[in-house]
mmCIF file of C-alpha atoms and ligand atoms in Angstrom:
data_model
loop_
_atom_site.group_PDB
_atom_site.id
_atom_site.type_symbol
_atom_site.label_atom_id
_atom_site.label_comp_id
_atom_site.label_asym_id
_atom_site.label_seq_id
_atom_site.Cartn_x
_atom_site.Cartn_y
_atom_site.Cartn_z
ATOM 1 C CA UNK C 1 0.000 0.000 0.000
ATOM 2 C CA UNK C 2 0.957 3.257 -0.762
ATOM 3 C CA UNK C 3 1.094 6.251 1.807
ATOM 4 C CA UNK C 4 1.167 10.003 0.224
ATOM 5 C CA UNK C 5 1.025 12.931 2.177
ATOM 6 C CA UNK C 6 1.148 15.568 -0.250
ATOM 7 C CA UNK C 7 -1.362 16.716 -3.512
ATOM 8 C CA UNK C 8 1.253 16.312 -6.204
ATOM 9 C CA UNK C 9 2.418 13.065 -4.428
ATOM 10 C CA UNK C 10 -1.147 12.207 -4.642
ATOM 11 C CA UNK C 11 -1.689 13.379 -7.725
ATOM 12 C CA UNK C 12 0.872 11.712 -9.142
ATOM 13 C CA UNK C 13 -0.314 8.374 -8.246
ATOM 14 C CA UNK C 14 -3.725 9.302 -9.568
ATOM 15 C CA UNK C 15 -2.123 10.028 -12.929
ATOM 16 C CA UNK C 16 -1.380 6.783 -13.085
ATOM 17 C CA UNK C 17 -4.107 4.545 -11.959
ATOM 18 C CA UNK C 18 -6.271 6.695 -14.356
ATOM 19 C CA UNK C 19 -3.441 6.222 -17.175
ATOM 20 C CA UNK C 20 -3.553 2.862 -16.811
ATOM 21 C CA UNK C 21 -7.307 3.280 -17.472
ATOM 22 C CA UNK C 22 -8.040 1.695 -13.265
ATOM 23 C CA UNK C 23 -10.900 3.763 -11.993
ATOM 24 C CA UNK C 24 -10.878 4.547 -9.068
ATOM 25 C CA UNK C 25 -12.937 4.014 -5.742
ATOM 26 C CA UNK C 26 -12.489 6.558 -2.704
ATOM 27 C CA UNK C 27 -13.211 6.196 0.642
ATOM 28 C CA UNK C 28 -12.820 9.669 3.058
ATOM 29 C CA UNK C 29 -11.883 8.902 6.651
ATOM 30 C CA UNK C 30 -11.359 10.821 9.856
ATOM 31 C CA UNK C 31 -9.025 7.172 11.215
ATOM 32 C CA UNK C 32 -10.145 5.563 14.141
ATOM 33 C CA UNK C 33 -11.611 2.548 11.593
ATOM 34 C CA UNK C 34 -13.905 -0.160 12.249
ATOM 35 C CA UNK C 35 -15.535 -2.410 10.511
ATOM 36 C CA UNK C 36 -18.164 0.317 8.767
ATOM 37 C CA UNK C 37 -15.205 1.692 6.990
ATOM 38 C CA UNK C 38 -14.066 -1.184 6.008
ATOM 39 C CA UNK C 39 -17.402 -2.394 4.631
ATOM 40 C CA UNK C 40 -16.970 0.620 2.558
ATOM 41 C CA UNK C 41 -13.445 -0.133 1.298
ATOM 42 C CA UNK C 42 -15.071 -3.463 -0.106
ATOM 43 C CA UNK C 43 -17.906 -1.739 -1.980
ATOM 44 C CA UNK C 44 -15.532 0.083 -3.448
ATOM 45 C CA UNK C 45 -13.538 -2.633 -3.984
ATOM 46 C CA UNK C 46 -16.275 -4.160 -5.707
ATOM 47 C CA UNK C 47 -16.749 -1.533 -8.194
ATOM 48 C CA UNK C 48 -13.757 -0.490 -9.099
ATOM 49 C CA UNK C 49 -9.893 -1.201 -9.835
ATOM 50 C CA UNK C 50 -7.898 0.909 -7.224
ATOM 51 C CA UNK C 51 -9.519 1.578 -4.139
ATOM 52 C CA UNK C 52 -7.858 4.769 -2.401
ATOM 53 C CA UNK C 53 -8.646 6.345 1.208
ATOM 54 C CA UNK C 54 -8.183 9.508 3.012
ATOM 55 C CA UNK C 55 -8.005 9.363 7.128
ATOM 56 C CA UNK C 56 -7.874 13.047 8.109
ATOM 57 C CA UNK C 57 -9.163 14.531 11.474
ATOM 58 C CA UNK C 58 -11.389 17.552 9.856
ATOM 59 C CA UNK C 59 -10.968 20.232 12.427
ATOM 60 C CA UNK C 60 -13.511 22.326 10.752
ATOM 61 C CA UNK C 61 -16.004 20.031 11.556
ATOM 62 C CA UNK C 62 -15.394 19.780 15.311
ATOM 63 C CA UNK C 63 -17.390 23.055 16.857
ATOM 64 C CA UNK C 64 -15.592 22.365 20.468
ATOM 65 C CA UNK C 65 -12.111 22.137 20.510
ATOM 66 C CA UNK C 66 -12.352 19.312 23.210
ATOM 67 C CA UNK C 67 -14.529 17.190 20.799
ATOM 68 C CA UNK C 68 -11.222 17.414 17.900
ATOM 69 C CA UNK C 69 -8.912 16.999 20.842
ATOM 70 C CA UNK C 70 -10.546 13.929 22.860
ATOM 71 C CA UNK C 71 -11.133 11.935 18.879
ATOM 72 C CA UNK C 72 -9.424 8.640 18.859
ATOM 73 C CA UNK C 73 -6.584 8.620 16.552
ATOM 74 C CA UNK C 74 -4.225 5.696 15.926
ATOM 75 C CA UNK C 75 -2.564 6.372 12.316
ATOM 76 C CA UNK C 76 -0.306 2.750 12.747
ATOM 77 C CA UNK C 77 -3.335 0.634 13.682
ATOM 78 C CA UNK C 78 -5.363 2.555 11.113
ATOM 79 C CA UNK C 79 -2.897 1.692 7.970
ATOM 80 C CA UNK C 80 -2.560 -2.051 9.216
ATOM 81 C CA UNK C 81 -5.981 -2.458 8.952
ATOM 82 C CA UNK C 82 -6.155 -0.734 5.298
ATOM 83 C CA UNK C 83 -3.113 -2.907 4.262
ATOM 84 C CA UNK C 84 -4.985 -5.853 5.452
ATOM 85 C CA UNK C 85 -8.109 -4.711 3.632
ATOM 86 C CA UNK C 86 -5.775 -4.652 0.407
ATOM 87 C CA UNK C 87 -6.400 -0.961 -0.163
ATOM 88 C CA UNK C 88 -4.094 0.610 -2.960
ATOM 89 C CA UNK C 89 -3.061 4.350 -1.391
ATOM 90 C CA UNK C 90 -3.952 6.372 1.591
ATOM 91 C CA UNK C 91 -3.825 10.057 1.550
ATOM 92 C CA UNK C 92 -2.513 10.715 4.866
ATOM 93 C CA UNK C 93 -2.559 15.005 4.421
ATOM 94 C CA UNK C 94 -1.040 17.263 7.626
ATOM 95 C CA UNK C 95 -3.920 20.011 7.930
ATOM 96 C CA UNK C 96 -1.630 22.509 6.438
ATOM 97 C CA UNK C 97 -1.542 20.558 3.104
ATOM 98 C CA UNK C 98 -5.759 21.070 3.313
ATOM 99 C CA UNK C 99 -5.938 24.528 4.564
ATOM 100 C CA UNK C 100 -3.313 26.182 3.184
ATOM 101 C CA UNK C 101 -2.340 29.150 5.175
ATOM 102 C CA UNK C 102 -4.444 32.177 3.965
ATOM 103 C CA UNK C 103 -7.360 30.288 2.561
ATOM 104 C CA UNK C 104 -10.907 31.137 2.401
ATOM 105 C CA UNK C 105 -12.418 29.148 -0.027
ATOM 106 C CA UNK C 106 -15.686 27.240 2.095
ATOM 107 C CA UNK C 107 -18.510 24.776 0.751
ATOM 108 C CA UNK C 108 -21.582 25.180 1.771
ATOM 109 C CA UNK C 109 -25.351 23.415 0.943
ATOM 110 C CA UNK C 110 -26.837 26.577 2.226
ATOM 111 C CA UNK C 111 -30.189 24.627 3.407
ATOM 112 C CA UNK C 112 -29.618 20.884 4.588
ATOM 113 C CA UNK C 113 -26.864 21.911 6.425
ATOM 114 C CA UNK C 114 -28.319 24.195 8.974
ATOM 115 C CA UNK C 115 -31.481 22.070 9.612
ATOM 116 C CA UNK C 116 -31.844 19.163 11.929
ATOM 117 C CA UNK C 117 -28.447 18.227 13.109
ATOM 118 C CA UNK C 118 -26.992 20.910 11.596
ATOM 119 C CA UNK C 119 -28.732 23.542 13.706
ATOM 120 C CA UNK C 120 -27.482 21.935 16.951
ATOM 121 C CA UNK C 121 -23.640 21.593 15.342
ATOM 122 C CA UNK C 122 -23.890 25.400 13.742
ATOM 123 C CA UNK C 123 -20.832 24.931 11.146
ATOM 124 C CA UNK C 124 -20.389 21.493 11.262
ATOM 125 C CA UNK C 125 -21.710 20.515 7.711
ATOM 126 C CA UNK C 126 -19.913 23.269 6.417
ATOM 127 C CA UNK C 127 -16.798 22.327 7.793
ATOM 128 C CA UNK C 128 -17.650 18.962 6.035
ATOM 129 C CA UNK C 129 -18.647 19.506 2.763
ATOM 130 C CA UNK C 130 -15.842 22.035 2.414
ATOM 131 C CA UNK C 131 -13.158 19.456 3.203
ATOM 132 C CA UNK C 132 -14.750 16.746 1.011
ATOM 133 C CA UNK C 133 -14.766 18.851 -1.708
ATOM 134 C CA UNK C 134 -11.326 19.823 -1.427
ATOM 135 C CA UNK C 135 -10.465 15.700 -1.308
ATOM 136 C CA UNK C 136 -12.545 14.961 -4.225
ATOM 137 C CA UNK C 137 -10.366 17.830 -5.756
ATOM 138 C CA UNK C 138 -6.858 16.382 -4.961
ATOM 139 C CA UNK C 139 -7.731 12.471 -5.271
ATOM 140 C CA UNK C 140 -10.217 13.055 -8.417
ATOM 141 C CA UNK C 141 -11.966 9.456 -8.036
ATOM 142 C CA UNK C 142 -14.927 8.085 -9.909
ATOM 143 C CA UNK C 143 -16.813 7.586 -7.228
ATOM 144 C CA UNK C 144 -16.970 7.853 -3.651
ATOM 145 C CA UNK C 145 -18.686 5.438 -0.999
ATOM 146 C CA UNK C 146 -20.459 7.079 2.253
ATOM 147 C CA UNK C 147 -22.403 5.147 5.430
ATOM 148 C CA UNK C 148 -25.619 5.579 5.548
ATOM 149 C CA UNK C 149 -25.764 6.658 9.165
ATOM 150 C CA UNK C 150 -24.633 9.726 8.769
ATOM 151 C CA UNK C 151 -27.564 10.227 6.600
ATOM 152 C CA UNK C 152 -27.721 13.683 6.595
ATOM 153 C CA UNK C 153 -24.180 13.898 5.652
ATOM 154 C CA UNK C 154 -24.643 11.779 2.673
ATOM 155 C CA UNK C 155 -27.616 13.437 1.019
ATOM 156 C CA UNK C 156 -25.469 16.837 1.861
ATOM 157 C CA UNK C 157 -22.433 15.533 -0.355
ATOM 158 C CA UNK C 158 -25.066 13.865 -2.845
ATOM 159 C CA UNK C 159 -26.285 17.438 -3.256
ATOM 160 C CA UNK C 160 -23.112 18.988 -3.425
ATOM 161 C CA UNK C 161 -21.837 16.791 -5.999
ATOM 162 C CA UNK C 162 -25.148 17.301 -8.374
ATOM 163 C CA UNK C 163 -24.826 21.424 -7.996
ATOM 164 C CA UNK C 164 -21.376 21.491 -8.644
ATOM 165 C CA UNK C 165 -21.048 18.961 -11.118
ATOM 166 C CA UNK C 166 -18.621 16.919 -10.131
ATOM 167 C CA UNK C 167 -17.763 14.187 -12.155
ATOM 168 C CA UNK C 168 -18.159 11.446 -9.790
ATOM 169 C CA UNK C 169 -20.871 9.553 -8.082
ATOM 170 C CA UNK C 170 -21.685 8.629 -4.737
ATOM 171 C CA UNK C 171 -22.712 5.496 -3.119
ATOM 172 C CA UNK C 172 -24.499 4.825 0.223
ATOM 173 C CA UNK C 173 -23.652 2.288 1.957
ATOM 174 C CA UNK C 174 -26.239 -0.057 4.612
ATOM 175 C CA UNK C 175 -24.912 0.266 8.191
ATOM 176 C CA UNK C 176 -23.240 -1.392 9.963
ATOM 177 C CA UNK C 177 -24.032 -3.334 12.850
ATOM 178 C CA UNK C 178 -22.925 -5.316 16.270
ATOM 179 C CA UNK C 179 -24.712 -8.454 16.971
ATOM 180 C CA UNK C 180 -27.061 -6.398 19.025
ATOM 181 C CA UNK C 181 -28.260 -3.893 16.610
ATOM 182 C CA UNK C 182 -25.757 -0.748 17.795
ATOM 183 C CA UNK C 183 -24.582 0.949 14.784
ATOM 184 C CA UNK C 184 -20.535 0.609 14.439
ATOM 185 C CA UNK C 185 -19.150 4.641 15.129
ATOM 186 C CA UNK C 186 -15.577 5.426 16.613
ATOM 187 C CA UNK C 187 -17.488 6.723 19.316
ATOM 188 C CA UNK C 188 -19.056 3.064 20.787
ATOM 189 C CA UNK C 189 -15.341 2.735 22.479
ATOM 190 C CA UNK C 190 -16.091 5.554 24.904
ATOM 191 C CA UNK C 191 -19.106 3.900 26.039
ATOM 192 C CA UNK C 192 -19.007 2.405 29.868
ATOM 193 C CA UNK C 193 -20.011 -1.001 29.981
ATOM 194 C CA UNK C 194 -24.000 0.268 31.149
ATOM 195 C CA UNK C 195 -24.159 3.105 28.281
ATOM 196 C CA UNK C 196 -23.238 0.605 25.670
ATOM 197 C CA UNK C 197 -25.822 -2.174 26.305
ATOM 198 C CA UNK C 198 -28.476 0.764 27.208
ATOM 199 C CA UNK C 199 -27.299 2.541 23.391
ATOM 200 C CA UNK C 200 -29.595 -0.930 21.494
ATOM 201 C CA UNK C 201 -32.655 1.197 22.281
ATOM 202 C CA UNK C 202 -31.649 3.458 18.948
ATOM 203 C CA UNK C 203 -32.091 0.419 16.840
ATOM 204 C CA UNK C 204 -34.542 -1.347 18.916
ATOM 205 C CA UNK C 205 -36.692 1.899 18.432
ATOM 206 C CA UNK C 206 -36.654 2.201 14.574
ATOM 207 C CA UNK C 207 -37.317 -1.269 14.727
ATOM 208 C CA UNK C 208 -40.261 -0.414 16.555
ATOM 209 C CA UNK C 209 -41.097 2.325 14.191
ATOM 210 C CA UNK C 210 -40.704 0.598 10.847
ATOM 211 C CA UNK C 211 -43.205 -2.162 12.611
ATOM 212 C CA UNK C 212 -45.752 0.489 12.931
ATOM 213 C CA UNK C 213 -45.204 1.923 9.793
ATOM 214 C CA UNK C 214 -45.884 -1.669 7.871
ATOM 215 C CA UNK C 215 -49.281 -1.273 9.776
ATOM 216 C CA UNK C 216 -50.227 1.918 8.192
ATOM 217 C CA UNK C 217 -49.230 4.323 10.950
ATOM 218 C CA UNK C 218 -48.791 7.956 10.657
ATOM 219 C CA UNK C 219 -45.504 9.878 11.002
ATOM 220 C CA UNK C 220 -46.627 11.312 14.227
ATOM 221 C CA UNK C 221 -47.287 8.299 16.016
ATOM 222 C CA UNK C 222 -43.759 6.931 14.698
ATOM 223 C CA UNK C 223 -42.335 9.759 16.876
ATOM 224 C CA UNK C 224 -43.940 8.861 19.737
ATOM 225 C CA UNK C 225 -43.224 5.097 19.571
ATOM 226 C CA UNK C 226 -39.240 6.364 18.963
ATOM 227 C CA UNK C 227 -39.077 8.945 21.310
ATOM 228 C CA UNK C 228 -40.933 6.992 24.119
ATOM 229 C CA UNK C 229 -38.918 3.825 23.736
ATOM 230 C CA UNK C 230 -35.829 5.920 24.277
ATOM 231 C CA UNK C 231 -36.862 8.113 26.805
ATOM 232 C CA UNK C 232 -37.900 4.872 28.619
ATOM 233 C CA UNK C 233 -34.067 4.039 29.037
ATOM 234 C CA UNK C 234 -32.634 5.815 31.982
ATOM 235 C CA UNK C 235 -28.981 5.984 30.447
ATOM 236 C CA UNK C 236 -30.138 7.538 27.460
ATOM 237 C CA UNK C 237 -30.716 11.696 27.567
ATOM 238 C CA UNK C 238 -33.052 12.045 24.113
ATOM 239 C CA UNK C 239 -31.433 14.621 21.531
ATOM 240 C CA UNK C 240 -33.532 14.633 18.479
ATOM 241 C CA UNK C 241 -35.733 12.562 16.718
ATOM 242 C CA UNK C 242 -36.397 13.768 12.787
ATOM 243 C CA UNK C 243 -38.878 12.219 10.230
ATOM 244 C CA UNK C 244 -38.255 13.863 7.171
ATOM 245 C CA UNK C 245 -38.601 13.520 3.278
ATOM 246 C CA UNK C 246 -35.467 10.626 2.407
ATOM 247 C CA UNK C 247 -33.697 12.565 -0.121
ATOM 248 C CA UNK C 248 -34.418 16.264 0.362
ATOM 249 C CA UNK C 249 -35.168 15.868 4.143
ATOM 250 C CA UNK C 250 -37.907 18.228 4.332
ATOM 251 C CA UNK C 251 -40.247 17.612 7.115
ATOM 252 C CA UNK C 252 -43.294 15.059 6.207
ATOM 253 C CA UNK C 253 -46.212 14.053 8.170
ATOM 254 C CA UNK C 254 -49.717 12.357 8.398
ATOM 255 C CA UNK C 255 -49.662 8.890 6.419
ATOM 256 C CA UNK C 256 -46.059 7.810 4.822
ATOM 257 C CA UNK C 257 -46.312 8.904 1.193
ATOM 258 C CA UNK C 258 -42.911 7.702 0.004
ATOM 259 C CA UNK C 259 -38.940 7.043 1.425
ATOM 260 C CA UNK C 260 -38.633 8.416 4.499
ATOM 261 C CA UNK C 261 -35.536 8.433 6.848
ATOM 262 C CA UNK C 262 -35.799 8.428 10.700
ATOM 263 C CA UNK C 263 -32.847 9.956 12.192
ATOM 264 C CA UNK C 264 -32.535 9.822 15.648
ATOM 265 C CA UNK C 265 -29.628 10.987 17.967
ATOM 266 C CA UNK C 266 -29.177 10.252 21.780
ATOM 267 C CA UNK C 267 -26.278 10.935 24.487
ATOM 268 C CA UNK C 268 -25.383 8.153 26.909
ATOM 269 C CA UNK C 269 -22.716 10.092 29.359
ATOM 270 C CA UNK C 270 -21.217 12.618 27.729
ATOM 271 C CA UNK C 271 -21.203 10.210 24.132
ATOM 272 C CA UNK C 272 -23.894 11.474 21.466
ATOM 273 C CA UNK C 273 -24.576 8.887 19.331
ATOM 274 C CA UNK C 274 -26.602 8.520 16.288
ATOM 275 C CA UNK C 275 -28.743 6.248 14.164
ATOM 276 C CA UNK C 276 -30.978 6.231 11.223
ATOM 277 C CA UNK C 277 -33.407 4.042 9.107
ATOM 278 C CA UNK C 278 -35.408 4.392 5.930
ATOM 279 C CA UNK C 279 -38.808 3.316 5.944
ATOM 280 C CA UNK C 280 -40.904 2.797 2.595
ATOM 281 C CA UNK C 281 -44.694 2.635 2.692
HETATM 282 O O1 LIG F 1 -17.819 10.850 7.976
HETATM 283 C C1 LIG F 1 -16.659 11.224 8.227
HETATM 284 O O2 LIG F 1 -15.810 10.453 8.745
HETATM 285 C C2 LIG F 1 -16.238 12.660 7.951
HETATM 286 O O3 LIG F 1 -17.301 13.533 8.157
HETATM 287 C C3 LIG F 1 -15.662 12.832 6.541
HETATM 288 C C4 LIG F 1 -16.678 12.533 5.462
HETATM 289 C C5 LIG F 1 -14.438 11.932 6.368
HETATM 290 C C6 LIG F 1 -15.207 14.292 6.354
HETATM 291 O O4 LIG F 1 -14.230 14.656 7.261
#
């Protein structure tokens, strides 16, 4: 496997893969992988003749500095596991080499990212989309693969990517899960032994709210079979619970007309952890 740290070095190795005529998969990481990531290494594995990777820890995403200093980060462990995973070159950038000095260039989908989660992380999207765009620019792929737990990050960079027609598409990828139903995030390590059995009521409840959606039930009394189930649990403190419109995720409700993601988010201690489901009708 190949390590680069810098665009031309980067570049360079691009230039060739695409000369060779290998397209080429990417996979953008902040480290601290697990098996979701590398379920998304395989898709694009799948699809495509060099799969590349980025681990780097976005600090415009992070609003608190504590929350960018306390993130797990373990670069050796990290590039085992992606030489393991047979994973052709990692882009492994200082944050100099992403924000040069004197920059001001930002990325912003003006309206998904300052509603649901985004209006509780003010910036955050932002801070994503910007440094996703500026990897798509260095590592040029032909398509990129995305979890679909961070749902609202996904559609986000789906939209980006249509309005600034980028040539490349993006893939969504199922969740990934324990044995239990808890959805695989870098954050489940900081979870006590209590908080991380007490965290299967976020999949237990959109379990319980696709159920009463097969029975015809409204979006309204989704909610309130989600939001009771987890307010239920002690450990959990209830952050948000959104029902929204899967792909431009406006606010629905009454009856289920069509796709329709559930995105729920829910601190156990001081972890905030998130989950998400589409439900068709
Ligand atoms: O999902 C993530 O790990 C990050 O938000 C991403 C897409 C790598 C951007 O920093």
């Amino acid at each position: 496997m190949i390590t680069t740290s810098t665009v031309a070095a980067t570049r360079a190795r691009v230039k060739e893969y695409h000369a060779a005529g290998e397209p080429i998969g990417l996979v953008t990481t902040m480290g601290a992988l697990h098996e979701g990531h590398l379920t998304l290494m395989r898709a694009a594995r799948d699809n495509h003749d060099r799969v590349m990777a980025t681990i780097f820890v976005n600090p415009t995403q992070f609003g608190q500095m504590a929350d960018l200093a306390t993130y797990p980060s373990d670069d050796k462990r990290d590039l085992r596991m992606l030489t393991d995973e047979g994973v052709d070159c990692v882009f492994l950038p200082k944050a100099p080499t992403i924000y040069p000095a004197g920059d001001e260039t930002i990325v912003e989908a003006t309206r998904m990212s300052n509603m649901l989660h985004g209006k509780v992380r003010p910036g955050h999207f932002r801070g994503v989309t910007t440094v996703v765009a500026r990897l798509f620019n260095i590592v040029q792929p032909d398509a990129a693969y995305f979890g679909e737990k961070d749902y609202q990050q996904l559609q986000i960079i789906k939209k980006m990517v249509r309005d600034l027609h980028m040539p490349l598409t993006i893939h969504g990828v199922s969740t990934v899960r324990e044995d239990d139903g808890l959805a695989m995030s870098s954050r489940n390590v900081r979870l006590g032994a209590q908080d991380r059995k007490a965290a299967t009521v976020l999949h237990k409840s959109l379990m319980a709210a696709e159920a009463a959606a097969t029975k015809g039930t409204t979006v309204e009394d989704m909610w309130s079979v989600i939001a009771d189930m987890i307010t239920a649990e002690p450990r959990a403190t209830l952050k948000a619970v959104d029902i929204v419109q899967a792909e431009s995720l406006d606010p629905v409700s009454g009856p289920l007309t069509g796709p329709t993601a559930i995105m729920i988010s829910a601190e156990f201690g001081d972890v905030l952890l998130i989950d998400q489901h589409v439900v068709t009708p």
